[in-house]
Amino acid sequence: MPFGKLVRFIVLMLMFFVSAHEQMPAQTAVDGAIGGTVRDKTGAVVSNAVIVIHNNGTNAEQTITSDAAGGYRVIHLQSGLYTVNISANGFQVFKAEKVEVTVGSLTTVQSVLALGASTETVDVSGEAPVINTTNNDFSNTIGLRVLEDLPVNNYRWSAYALQAPGVVESGGFGLLSFRGQSTLLNNITIDGADDNQAFFSEERGRTNIGYSTPKSVIQEFQINTSNYSTEYGRAAGGVVNAVTKSGSNQFHGEGYFLDRDSALAAYNNFTTQNVQLTPGGPFTAVHIKPTDIRKQMGFAVGGPILRDKLFFFFALDRFYRDFPIITVPSSPSTFYATPSASLPGSTTCPGGSNPISSVTSSTNYDPNFYADSGACTLKTNLGLATYSAGVTNYIAGQAGLNSLLGQAKRYTDQTLFFPKIDWQINNRNHLSAEVNRLRFISPSGQQTNVTASYGTQSIGNVYARDTWGVARLDTYITSQISNEVRYQYSRDFEFAGAESPTTYETNTLMKTAAGYANPLGFPPNVSITSAFQFGTPTFYNRPAYPDERRWQLSDTVLWIHGNHTLKFGGDYIHTNDLSENLSSVFGAYSYTSVATYLSDFYLSQNPATVSQAAHYTSYQQGFGPLGFEFQTSDYAGFIQDEWKVNPRLSLMLGLRYEYEQTPKAQLPNPLVPQTQSMPSDKNNIAPRVGFAYDVFGTGKTVVRGGYGIFNARLINSTIYNAIAQTGASGGQVQSPNLVPGNPGAPVFPQVISGSLTSAVTPNVIFFDPHFQLPQIHQADLSIEQDLGANTVFTLSWLGSYGRSLPTFVDTNLPNPVNVTYTVVNNDSTGLLRNGSQISVPFYGYPVKSPVAGAPAPPTVVDFNRPDPRYAAKTAIFSGVTSNYEALVAQLKRQLRHGVQLQASYTWSHALDYGENNTTFTSTNSLLDPRNIRAEYGNSMQNVPNRFVLTALIYSPWHVRGWKSFLLNDYQFSPSLSAQNGVPYSPVMNGNPQNLATSSSVTGYITGVTSGYNGAGGSTRIPGFARNAFSLPATVVLDARVSKRLVVRERYDLEFFAEAFNLPNHQNVTTTNTTAYAFGTATSGGSTYSTLTQYTGAAFGSVSNSNNNNIYSPRQVQLGARLHF
């Protein structure tokens, strides 16, 4: 929308809001409200009644009078319990005690005054209303009772958001996906202040740390998945908004200790270590239970400094985890296979440069045949006389690699403290200030799973230092107008470094028999398919990753005017990011098999054959400065009207505008005009509307719904790549995926020293000129029914439609030619029909002249990149769309007779055109860079069915006397979740080289880069919809049982035991996704290209389970907590 039209639109909306003359309750991101209508016993409204709202903790009071319609609402109330007194001339005083206020919600107190002079006390439960008849959004609130008494496996308070419908975990690290959207499109706030890292678009501290804010600090939090207030923004997924605890006139607090030990845990069937039970014997997998000891301890205390005026709250928390990592091959059966002493039957080693694909088994998947073909590969590549010599070298080389595997010491140690001050300056002003400080170290902590396919010294050490502070001033300008101003400063400093190489790595990767010495001081990375990585990880070193400093200023005004509550304000965030990380700076070799790696290993150990060590699939190396520093600025303005049309209908009309100011190009390349500017998306207008309708006016049946547009940020790490890789002098340069024979391609284990040679062209990354920020259209419709007994049933439809979602494509590919692959299956389990042919557009260059007498390639075929000065020219473009729809059935029972329960079932389907969930950029994300429609399929976050059941059950009996100490105050809390497994696609292994083209173009070509079509994009097999397969269903049952010992009513000591994955269900986390490998075959004297069924682990076979931060074998945690 043009800027002029935007201004006129905003002015018109403002005129509409301000010209209205009626009222509805409102609250902000950090507090709640109390409201209602005062009536007498005849049902007539009582105007000018005096309402006094008293905070039971701090004695702060607010006074207001009811309007002509008897209505009232008091805003800016901290979460907690209140007493409401209502008085009017000629009526008895109405008094409601223990009225609970929760964040982001209105607590309704409907009062009926009786004639007379006595005081009537109404016993009001400490819970919020069963049904809120005015809120239009789709949200859930997690209160203190749930935070304290419901078990959660990964210690993070935000993990409780998984109880909400439409929310799933993605990736095993605790990242949340709302409504099928990317985990990078969310916003987490604490006390209204941004708690995100702009660089990676995750919670500050990211997922390596245990948690960045202790659970003992959180009072409650709200999960907003749709139609949330225009005060919330910078999120196209969901908003999680937490409120911290405060001190009061009474000293209160807790001390706690939690102990989780693997001695009480179950075994994981896939956690094994391969050992030789006899010297020189075969490797045998032995089940092990790795050490995993976790201890969390801390305390939190709050109270008065000056009674009724100044209060404090302080929390200290420490988390320590000792969890050595087990490094294993990605396919143990394949890696540890031993070659046959002699080839079976009449089989012989075939010739050619890659015989590994030619020796197969009639039963397929027998890993020994993989090893047999490996021995043949060594025989051919090393020029050995016999197959037996290949076997000897294979076994010796296998043992050398195995020396890099095993157990590595790993631990995590973090400390947090959180001080907070609340100052009730006077009845009109309240000031609060808080600081959160985290210090975290984790040697070998880069990989957090139980097992990982890395060498024992190739994991990486990680560190985090996270500090933030927030100050907030709430001011009542009048009884109808209030203002809230917030300021935040934060620094999130994360860094990491490589470990010292092993002797094997030093001798193999740092030098050769011909006298070569590595000039960089760190070994290159080596990655072997079906095995593991070793050397220096491609993502190291990281002196700052990032060092991010942010400050935020926001202001919100609330104006109650008649039946309207107008909320408007603005927000500004300034971010300074320093990131120092150059990918593959020490070089990176990729191999398709153990045999091809061992070929280069042995060749590099012989001075006469060093120059022949070039059997790798690809090599890549980064050059240039280690990092860059840049700034972004986020501006936002919003206005919202909450209109109580009549006692039964409430409307919300809102508008939000956002603008992210990106930095200027630091290294513009005049040869690539797109690198000279950054996106400037100024049309991010987000209207939002919603309604809530009390169908019968009884508060028992409510229909609510709404629609809104939501915009997300451009992630700073994506900006970083566009700054660092412009192809200009002084920038970061990633060599293309070099294959043996390419200009500048090294021989193993050498790296390219100095600057990138002129023979190797750099990659370029830039933003498409029409790039737009991600935008989501959300809608929902719900009906809620009060079933009585504090129980509500809700049926909802949810819709979410993504537009302008980012992805990446290489725009510098040559014109494709057709290449045909013939499918070769080894048995009936192949996914593709045996003998079928697949023709694909292939992006490559000629490597061999046409056969004698054949016509030359037509001149219309361009085998070179359009811009030969560069390799890949990656455009960051926003052309992806997504669609998500869901039906949700939800049952909630507030605490009654000792039982609180919540259950939900969600059916959903998430589809998209290849939404990219990665930070930074990839060279090319598409299967075919010229056909984005081929990407259409299930989203990576598609979970069609999900069921969640949680309950808090407290012993209902109350035994008196001395027996009460033993028999009272038990509690049991189960938490069950079950869902479909996450989706995946079948992929191919290796890179096609020297392919025969179709008859229209005679000759042989090799891909410009990797992949089935040479474009370096997705490796999934054509002919299948993306993400057409899914992992088995996951089921997790956690449980908690506790006993409280109450001492003098003021103190209670609680002992508890928690079990995670109580039945030890094997939740599959990894399967083998490789279905085919590239190869060649000969028929009638002609050689043709094949997709040969993969001879390693069978496609879809389970390779690991319960191996991440969300899914684990059964674990037991014991703890104690003192409340006072």
XYZ file of C-alpha atoms in Angstrom, residues 678-1047:
370
model
C 18.669 -4.255 1.678
C 14.897 -4.794 1.927
C 12.743 -1.876 3.011
C 9.256 -3.291 3.467
C 6.994 -0.439 4.579
C 3.531 -1.813 3.864
C 3.137 -3.996 6.945
C -0.389 -2.981 7.899
C -2.102 -5.518 10.124
C -5.827 -5.039 10.779
C -7.410 -7.323 13.368
C -11.046 -7.836 14.261
C -12.758 -10.110 16.728
C -15.974 -10.680 18.575
C -17.360 -12.523 21.581
C -21.094 -13.163 21.838
C -22.874 -14.431 24.951
C -25.611 -16.341 23.107
C -28.251 -16.469 25.840
C -26.946 -13.736 28.103
C -26.270 -16.218 30.888
C -22.520 -16.520 30.458
C -22.974 -20.240 29.772
C -22.691 -20.299 25.966
C -20.273 -18.024 24.126
C -19.360 -17.824 20.453
C -16.123 -16.038 19.663
C -14.049 -15.556 16.561
C -11.921 -13.191 14.569
C -9.531 -12.486 11.782
C -6.193 -10.759 11.693
C -3.010 -10.179 9.750
C 0.277 -10.790 11.516
C 3.785 -9.886 10.346
C 7.103 -11.370 11.390
C 10.633 -10.020 11.392
C 13.344 -10.579 8.859
C 15.777 -12.708 10.854
C 19.092 -10.991 11.485
C 21.160 -14.044 10.566
C 19.629 -13.924 7.085
C 20.627 -10.272 6.842
C 24.114 -11.246 7.972
C 24.660 -13.568 5.015
C 23.547 -10.886 2.571
C 26.096 -8.518 4.168
C 28.949 -11.002 4.286
C 28.705 -12.745 0.904
C 28.335 -10.223 -1.885
C 31.233 -11.423 -4.001
C 33.002 -8.105 -3.426
C 36.498 -7.717 -2.066
C 36.557 -7.878 1.724
C 33.556 -10.170 2.080
C 33.159 -13.747 3.140
C 33.503 -16.188 0.291
C 32.328 -19.762 0.226
C 33.852 -21.830 -2.491
C 31.303 -23.818 -4.457
C 31.059 -27.540 -3.795
C 34.254 -28.489 -5.589
C 34.526 -31.995 -6.960
C 37.759 -33.712 -7.996
C 38.909 -32.295 -11.287
C 37.339 -28.872 -10.771
C 39.726 -25.921 -11.066
C 41.176 -25.246 -7.633
C 39.927 -28.502 -6.083
C 42.537 -29.783 -3.577
C 43.747 -33.317 -2.924
C 43.032 -34.830 0.482
C 43.741 -33.663 3.185
C 45.071 -30.389 1.852
C 43.209 -27.110 2.206
C 43.322 -23.991 0.109
C 45.787 -21.678 1.813
C 45.735 -17.914 1.627
C 42.945 -16.248 -0.295
C 40.609 -17.935 -2.707
C 42.312 -18.458 -6.012
C 41.055 -16.695 -9.075
C 40.273 -20.074 -10.590
C 37.540 -20.615 -7.987
C 34.535 -18.342 -8.344
C 32.748 -17.128 -5.184
C 29.100 -17.392 -4.209
C 26.892 -14.313 -3.936
C 23.854 -13.837 -1.702
C 21.332 -11.029 -2.122
C 17.713 -10.131 -1.477
C 15.219 -10.265 -4.279
C 14.207 -6.641 -5.087
C 10.575 -7.515 -4.312
C 11.283 -9.197 -0.974
C 8.509 -8.831 1.617
C 8.439 -9.707 5.308
C 6.543 -12.878 6.277
C 2.826 -12.340 6.700
C 0.150 -14.657 8.074
C -3.613 -14.329 7.774
C -5.264 -15.984 10.763
C -8.897 -16.699 11.509
C -10.807 -18.777 14.027
C -14.311 -19.506 15.212
C -15.147 -21.137 18.555
C -18.159 -22.048 20.602
C -17.810 -22.542 24.358
C -20.340 -24.255 26.545
C -20.389 -24.268 30.338
C -21.196 -27.843 31.363
C -21.432 -27.011 35.046
C -19.133 -28.231 37.812
C -16.477 -25.695 36.708
C -16.205 -27.487 33.358
C -16.228 -25.951 29.862
C -16.289 -27.632 26.457
C -14.952 -25.732 23.440
C -15.161 -26.613 19.758
C -12.998 -24.490 17.444
C -11.974 -24.081 13.844
C -8.555 -22.549 13.234
C -7.150 -21.241 9.976
C -3.727 -19.841 9.183
C -2.596 -18.797 5.717
C 1.014 -17.792 5.176
C 2.074 -15.355 2.495
C 5.495 -13.982 1.517
C 7.393 -16.677 3.367
C 11.138 -16.784 2.629
C 13.221 -19.348 0.820
C 16.392 -19.403 -1.301
C 17.168 -20.156 -4.931
C 20.312 -20.160 -7.073
C 19.713 -17.756 -9.969
C 23.033 -18.459 -11.706
C 22.454 -21.904 -13.126
C 22.977 -22.885 -16.747
C 20.122 -23.832 -18.990
C 19.197 -27.422 -18.177
C 19.296 -30.444 -20.470
C 17.304 -33.602 -19.968
C 18.912 -36.538 -18.216
C 17.174 -39.856 -17.758
C 17.737 -42.122 -14.783
C 16.790 -45.782 -14.874
C 15.562 -47.249 -11.593
C 17.417 -50.366 -10.432
C 15.880 -52.164 -7.474
C 17.606 -54.988 -5.632
C 14.380 -56.426 -4.223
C 10.670 -55.724 -3.946
C 11.046 -53.027 -1.268
C 12.136 -50.307 -3.666
C 9.949 -47.207 -3.607
C 10.145 -46.723 -7.369
C 9.141 -49.258 -10.003
C 12.093 -51.324 -11.129
C 13.166 -50.430 -14.670
C 11.108 -47.235 -14.760
C 12.768 -44.130 -16.108
C 12.786 -40.638 -14.634
C 13.681 -37.708 -16.865
C 14.799 -34.562 -15.113
C 16.160 -31.169 -16.146
C 19.874 -31.303 -15.356
C 22.034 -28.250 -14.660
C 25.569 -29.168 -15.623
C 28.612 -28.679 -17.839
C 30.351 -30.974 -20.374
C 33.173 -33.171 -19.153
C 33.677 -35.424 -22.153
C 33.620 -34.887 -25.886
C 30.929 -36.614 -27.950
C 31.796 -40.010 -29.338
C 33.411 -40.134 -32.755
C 31.026 -39.298 -35.533
C 28.298 -37.951 -33.260
C 26.938 -34.453 -33.848
C 28.194 -31.616 -31.695
C 25.890 -30.284 -28.926
C 23.408 -27.723 -30.276
C 24.475 -24.135 -29.726
C 21.216 -23.356 -27.906
C 22.385 -25.409 -24.960
C 24.390 -23.275 -22.487
C 26.461 -25.498 -20.219
C 28.036 -22.550 -18.364
C 26.662 -20.368 -15.593
C 25.027 -17.242 -17.023
C 27.397 -15.087 -14.986
C 30.744 -16.941 -15.132
C 32.334 -14.503 -12.676
C 30.461 -16.186 -9.809
C 29.335 -19.608 -8.734
C 25.930 -19.647 -7.034
C 24.030 -16.372 -6.925
C 21.457 -17.032 -4.244
C 18.352 -14.881 -4.175
C 16.477 -14.605 -0.878
C 12.914 -14.324 -2.081
C 9.506 -14.360 -0.407
C 7.500 -16.495 -2.781
C 6.335 -19.295 -0.504
C 2.759 -19.677 0.716
C 1.303 -21.998 3.346
C -2.098 -23.178 4.512
C -3.124 -24.591 7.870
C -6.561 -25.582 9.042
C -7.561 -27.362 12.211
C -10.530 -28.532 14.249
C -10.059 -28.485 18.009
C -12.135 -30.068 20.746
C -11.159 -28.924 24.219
C -12.391 -29.740 27.716
C -11.364 -27.675 30.726
C -12.247 -28.226 34.350
C -11.105 -25.656 36.864
C -10.151 -26.892 40.307
C -13.179 -28.454 41.966
C -13.242 -31.104 44.678
C -9.495 -31.429 44.322
C -9.412 -32.077 40.570
C -8.274 -29.764 37.757
C -8.256 -31.160 34.225
C -7.559 -30.075 30.663
C -7.877 -32.211 27.557
C -7.744 -31.343 23.875
C -7.753 -33.099 20.534
C -6.514 -31.295 17.420
C -6.975 -32.464 13.861
C -5.001 -30.351 11.435
C -3.307 -30.260 8.071
C -0.389 -27.963 7.235
C 0.662 -27.562 3.603
C 3.168 -25.229 1.995
C 5.446 -24.678 -0.976
C 8.651 -25.419 0.895
C 8.704 -22.921 3.732
C 12.307 -22.596 4.854
C 12.820 -23.048 8.592
C 16.542 -22.368 8.589
C 18.418 -19.325 9.774
C 21.150 -17.841 7.590
C 20.662 -19.059 4.025
C 21.172 -22.144 1.915
C 22.465 -21.969 -1.628
C 19.334 -23.438 -3.143
C 16.372 -24.854 -1.234
C 14.288 -25.999 -4.176
C 14.224 -29.394 -5.831
C 14.043 -27.676 -9.226
C 15.094 -24.018 -9.057
C 12.761 -23.199 -11.932
C 9.679 -24.869 -10.494
C 8.543 -23.849 -7.023
C 5.283 -25.730 -7.570
C 7.228 -28.960 -7.225
C 7.723 -28.035 -3.560
C 4.035 -28.281 -2.678
C 3.465 -30.810 0.061
C 3.096 -31.346 3.770
C 4.752 -28.803 5.986
C 7.699 -29.818 8.141
C 5.384 -28.969 11.073
C 2.467 -31.053 9.821
C 1.102 -33.107 12.722
C -2.393 -34.237 11.654
C -3.530 -35.620 15.018
C -2.535 -34.528 18.497
C -4.138 -35.352 21.847
C -3.148 -33.768 25.174
C -4.472 -34.594 28.628
C -3.245 -33.050 31.875
C -4.670 -33.232 35.354
C -3.906 -31.976 38.847
C -5.437 -34.237 41.483
C -5.250 -33.291 45.171
C -6.279 -35.622 47.975
C -9.851 -34.570 48.882
C -9.844 -35.941 52.424
C -8.908 -33.928 55.512
C -7.985 -36.167 58.408
C -7.685 -34.374 61.737
C -5.399 -35.000 64.621
C -1.977 -36.529 64.619
C -2.787 -38.725 61.599
C -3.181 -35.652 59.396
C 0.588 -35.315 59.229
C 0.811 -38.630 57.366
C -2.503 -38.929 55.517
C -3.297 -35.437 54.207
C -1.940 -33.348 51.348
C -1.086 -35.837 48.623
C -1.086 -34.818 44.999
C -0.913 -36.687 41.677
C -0.405 -35.076 38.247
C -0.391 -37.020 34.980
C 0.468 -35.399 31.646
C -0.229 -37.347 28.454
C 0.460 -36.319 24.861
C 0.096 -38.440 21.732
C 0.530 -37.374 18.133
C 1.525 -38.420 14.649
C 5.231 -38.458 13.909
C 6.855 -35.607 12.033
C 7.081 -35.915 8.230
C 10.084 -36.607 6.027
C 10.980 -37.286 2.393
C 13.011 -40.093 0.775
C 16.378 -38.822 -0.418
C 19.261 -39.911 -2.622
C 22.887 -40.490 -1.766
C 25.925 -39.246 -3.661
C 26.403 -36.938 -6.614
C 25.846 -37.860 -10.255
C 28.903 -37.387 -12.480
C 29.618 -38.044 -16.152
C 25.968 -38.549 -17.040
C 24.767 -39.348 -20.505
C 22.315 -36.755 -21.789
C 19.191 -37.374 -23.796
C 19.435 -38.094 -27.523
C 19.000 -34.425 -28.399
C 22.328 -33.582 -26.777
C 25.120 -36.096 -27.225
C 27.917 -36.227 -24.679
C 28.457 -36.396 -20.935
C 27.848 -33.768 -18.279
C 28.500 -33.307 -14.575
C 26.341 -31.221 -12.271
C 27.317 -27.649 -11.591
C 27.051 -28.615 -7.945
C 25.420 -31.498 -6.062
C 22.029 -33.183 -6.221
C 20.094 -35.345 -8.637
C 19.804 -32.456 -11.102
C 23.155 -30.778 -10.427
C 21.520 -27.689 -8.899
C 22.583 -28.260 -5.296
C 19.049 -28.113 -3.927
C 16.915 -30.682 -2.217
C 18.089 -34.284 -2.491
C 14.645 -35.814 -2.219
C 13.579 -38.291 -4.865
C 11.408 -36.872 -7.667
C 8.025 -38.447 -8.118
C 7.042 -38.199 -4.460
C 5.227 -35.315 -2.838
C 7.420 -33.524 -0.321
C 7.119 -34.967 3.197
C 4.900 -37.809 2.030
C 6.228 -40.113 4.775
C 6.145 -39.660 8.527
C 7.777 -41.117 11.615
C 5.721 -43.454 13.827
C 3.363 -41.869 16.320
C 4.832 -40.563 19.565
C 3.303 -41.069 22.999
C 4.603 -39.457 26.170
C 3.157 -40.006 29.630
C 4.735 -38.009 32.440
C 3.554 -38.220 36.036
C 4.201 -36.563 39.358
C 3.305 -37.612 42.910
C 3.963 -35.483 45.968
C 3.381 -35.250 49.695
C 3.269 -32.009 51.629
C 4.096 -31.744 55.297
C 2.432 -28.626 56.692
C 4.082 -26.957 59.676
